Amino acid sequence: MTQNGPGGRTSHGSSSFFASRLRAPANPVHYLRRPRLISLLAQTASVPITVVVAPAGSGKTSLLVDWRSIAAVPTAWLSVDESDRDGGQFWSAVTAALGELVDLGKVRSSTRRPATRPDVVPGLVARLERSEHPPSAVLVLDDIHLIDADDALVESLAHFLAALPDWLHVVLLTRRTPKLPIDRLRARGQLVEVHFAELRFSPEESEDLLACLHASLEHDEVSAAVDRAGGWAAGLQLTALASRSDSAQPVSLPRVDARGLLFADYVWREVLAAERPEVVDVLLDTSVVVRMNGPLAAALSGRADAGDLLADAESRGLFITRLGPSGWFEVHDVVRQELVAEVARRSPERVAVLHARAASWFEDVGEVTSALEQWLLAGRPREALRLLAGKVGELYDSGRTATIERTIAQIPLNVASGDLDAMIEFAWCHLLVDKRRFLAAVGAATASRARHTAGGRPQGGRLLMLQSIAATLTGDWRTSATLATDALALLADDSQVDLVGRFGWNMIAREVALSERWEDGSAQVQDVRQELGWDPERRLGFEGTRAVGEALAGRPVDALRVAAGIRGVEAVASMAILCAEVSLAEAVAHRELGDRARAVTELVSVAPRWLEPVAHAEAFAMLQLTELRLDEGDLEAADACFERAHAFVRSEFAGPGGLMWLARTGTLVALAADRPVEARRWADQVDDPFWGGASRARVELHEGRRAAAATILDHVRPRCPRHDVVLDLLRARAAVDHQDALDLVARAVGRATGVGLVQTVASEGAEVLELVEVNAFLAPTAWLDRVRRAASPLAAARMADPSVPGEHLTERELEVLRMLPSRLTLPEIADELSISVNTLKFHLKVVYRKLAVGSRGEAADLARQVASRG
């Protein structure tokens, strides 16, 4: 347990490899303190950002370490490395570093992965603002130039720097000017720069440093070294080391200029020549990795004492730095590159062997990103593909999408297509990051399988599973379930542990949910639940699908209950696909329950465009948003939403299921806009045993053909509670006898209140709403209030004021009129309207006068006529 600087917080939970980067390097024993630069850094603290820009070996890190050792301000340190080119890893590391300063609380990730997106920053800044923070603190980001190649990551860093809380100062150490809005930050007074000109050792400082490093240097040698180094710290240190070596081995000091101080002959003849062979051998063997600890060094060199030899090299100042107390070391990059070059000169094959050893070690300790890089450097892309296929889900859910994409790009085509197993793994690696390339890769693997008879049942099963996933991605979940079933049969018992096969039962469950057949007690659902019981991750995925199934089947309360249970599992926060399905279920449920404002927010954010594998969630969310705009009576907005959904479905989700969803919503939009010809065209495209008939019946009812609608409805077969309610309501609209209509609506109300359906009833139109009011005594008051609030303004607009010319019924008088056709007594009507019987009688007198009628019966008949015309 260690603290990171004055006032630092204790760090918990990081792996030793990751934690090593949250510690500032230690300065060498003979470090020269430079007061003028310490003073300069102290002055820069008055602005939010300090950028120290200078080449390697200029003393950037050493200066900040020295300043940090005497500063009275809490300081966190992050040493950026190549793995941080992945935005997910970078922001995780930054968050961990900031966690050394303040308590950021438990971080809960959203569905919007990857973490390189700019929306990561507001949440982090908000947690910093809410934290119990010190009056001031400093975050040092060392080697920030390593992330320059990722524009999205640089943009997110710019957002972070622009929104820094007042108490936090950030210092960026970099070898080149970062791709940040430097000019704008400088103009606003938010940034101060320190360049090589300031860092360069003055002649006096250079002489003092050389005297500390090697006191026996002659004055002439010191002057020559100072001139050659040109103020470059690494050059001065190398000069001192060369002089020490010269004492042990009488060779003349070579002429080295400021740019050539680290030439190969210099390193080998003047720095390492006097060192013990075993120390040099360990430095050579470990040079293929940027950072190493004792176990890794032992794996690379085959020496059990490799860690001790690294410590010895560090104590002798051989450009190897101990990274805090974690046991990790880092060799100066220029020296390390020369060591790698020397290994290659001695034995080109040795470099590949060392990279492979490093890859195996990193893989064994769970450092997937580093293992992938080392397999590729070892010239063994097939091993990288194998590892990536096995870890792609883990990388994706942890926000390391860039690692996936970068590794895929480095897999040669001949390796990716070398055999069917490789083709399957290559396709699998694309699923989460590039849907089009995934589909193309599945097609290529399928074609290869068709051309060659090689390959056993497991390969065939895995390929069928990929085809199943591809079918769902393109909107054909019925075919997906059939393929998944066949795949599971081929894989047999291996399906539970197979890389791809373990997703089979989830695909079957998703088909049940999207087909609106979800019933928890059904044999099929029970079978899926039992088969997934052994796999916690896949069982969580099943629960997300279950939430969607409950929502689509018309059980919104149950859907929210299931979703809440899932949200309570900590691991869910990083499972992007699961979170997207849970969010869809919540949005559909909230819309159904009449919580329109909440549903809008959720539908808009259900499935970001970068979340490739959940096209079904994105398509359904777009169509639900369209129908929600119809609920609001905003035809223009509904048309705009539908156009976007139409474009997406046609281009990304054009399977039978996706087209059915599109046509179903298209029918509703056209009817709301009174475009019956267009509505009929859409209805004819609804290829579904229930919704096809329901859509055609709606068109017939819109055009006044009740008998035709009733005939169509006789042939539809409901599959879930929502279907049952919709069918009863449509039959009520098609009924010729008013009492039959009332009875059908009464049954629909009973069913709807039993499962919590609100919007389904409210969206069915003015005629149904009038019949519901007649049956108001059958429904709970709270449910009825929700239905009234959820009713579309379009429906209300169709209910014309039936009063005589010159008169106008108030809203309260219209409410009274709607209740008159019911069988409720006057006290019961008064109770429904929350008014007294005397007040009701007063309203009735006014209504009768304005309608020019003399009794309740005449007023009720007129109310029915108005509802029928609506």
PDB file of N, CA and C in Angstrom, residues 160 205 549 762 817 864:
ATOM      1  N   PHE A 160     -11.463  17.334 -21.969  1.00  0.00           N
ATOM      2  CA  PHE A 160     -11.145  17.222 -20.544  1.00  0.00           C
ATOM      3  C   PHE A 160     -10.375  18.446 -20.056  1.00  0.00           C
ATOM      4  N   GLU A 205      25.397  24.585 -15.165  1.00  0.00           N
ATOM      5  CA  GLU A 205      24.645  23.413 -14.697  1.00  0.00           C
ATOM      6  C   GLU A 205      25.234  22.129 -15.274  1.00  0.00           C
ATOM      7  N   GLY A 549     -38.184  -9.101 -24.232  1.00  0.00           N
ATOM      8  CA  GLY A 549     -39.332  -9.948 -24.521  1.00  0.00           C
ATOM      9  C   GLY A 549     -40.560  -9.554 -23.730  1.00  0.00           C
ATOM     10  N   ALA A 762     -54.540   3.795 -25.377  1.00  0.00           N
ATOM     11  CA  ALA A 762     -54.694   5.220 -25.690  1.00  0.00           C
ATOM     12  C   ALA A 762     -54.447   5.512 -27.161  1.00  0.00           C
ATOM     13  N   LEU A 817     -70.211  14.789 -21.192  1.00  0.00           N
ATOM     14  CA  LEU A 817     -70.876  14.215 -22.359  1.00  0.00           C
ATOM     15  C   LEU A 817     -70.309  12.820 -22.682  1.00  0.00           C
ATOM     16  N   ARG A 864     -72.576   9.311 -29.104  1.00  0.00           N
ATOM     17  CA  ARG A 864     -72.170   8.132 -29.875  1.00  0.00           C
ATOM     18  C   ARG A 864     -71.945   8.495 -31.339  1.00  0.00           C
TER      19      ARG A 864
END
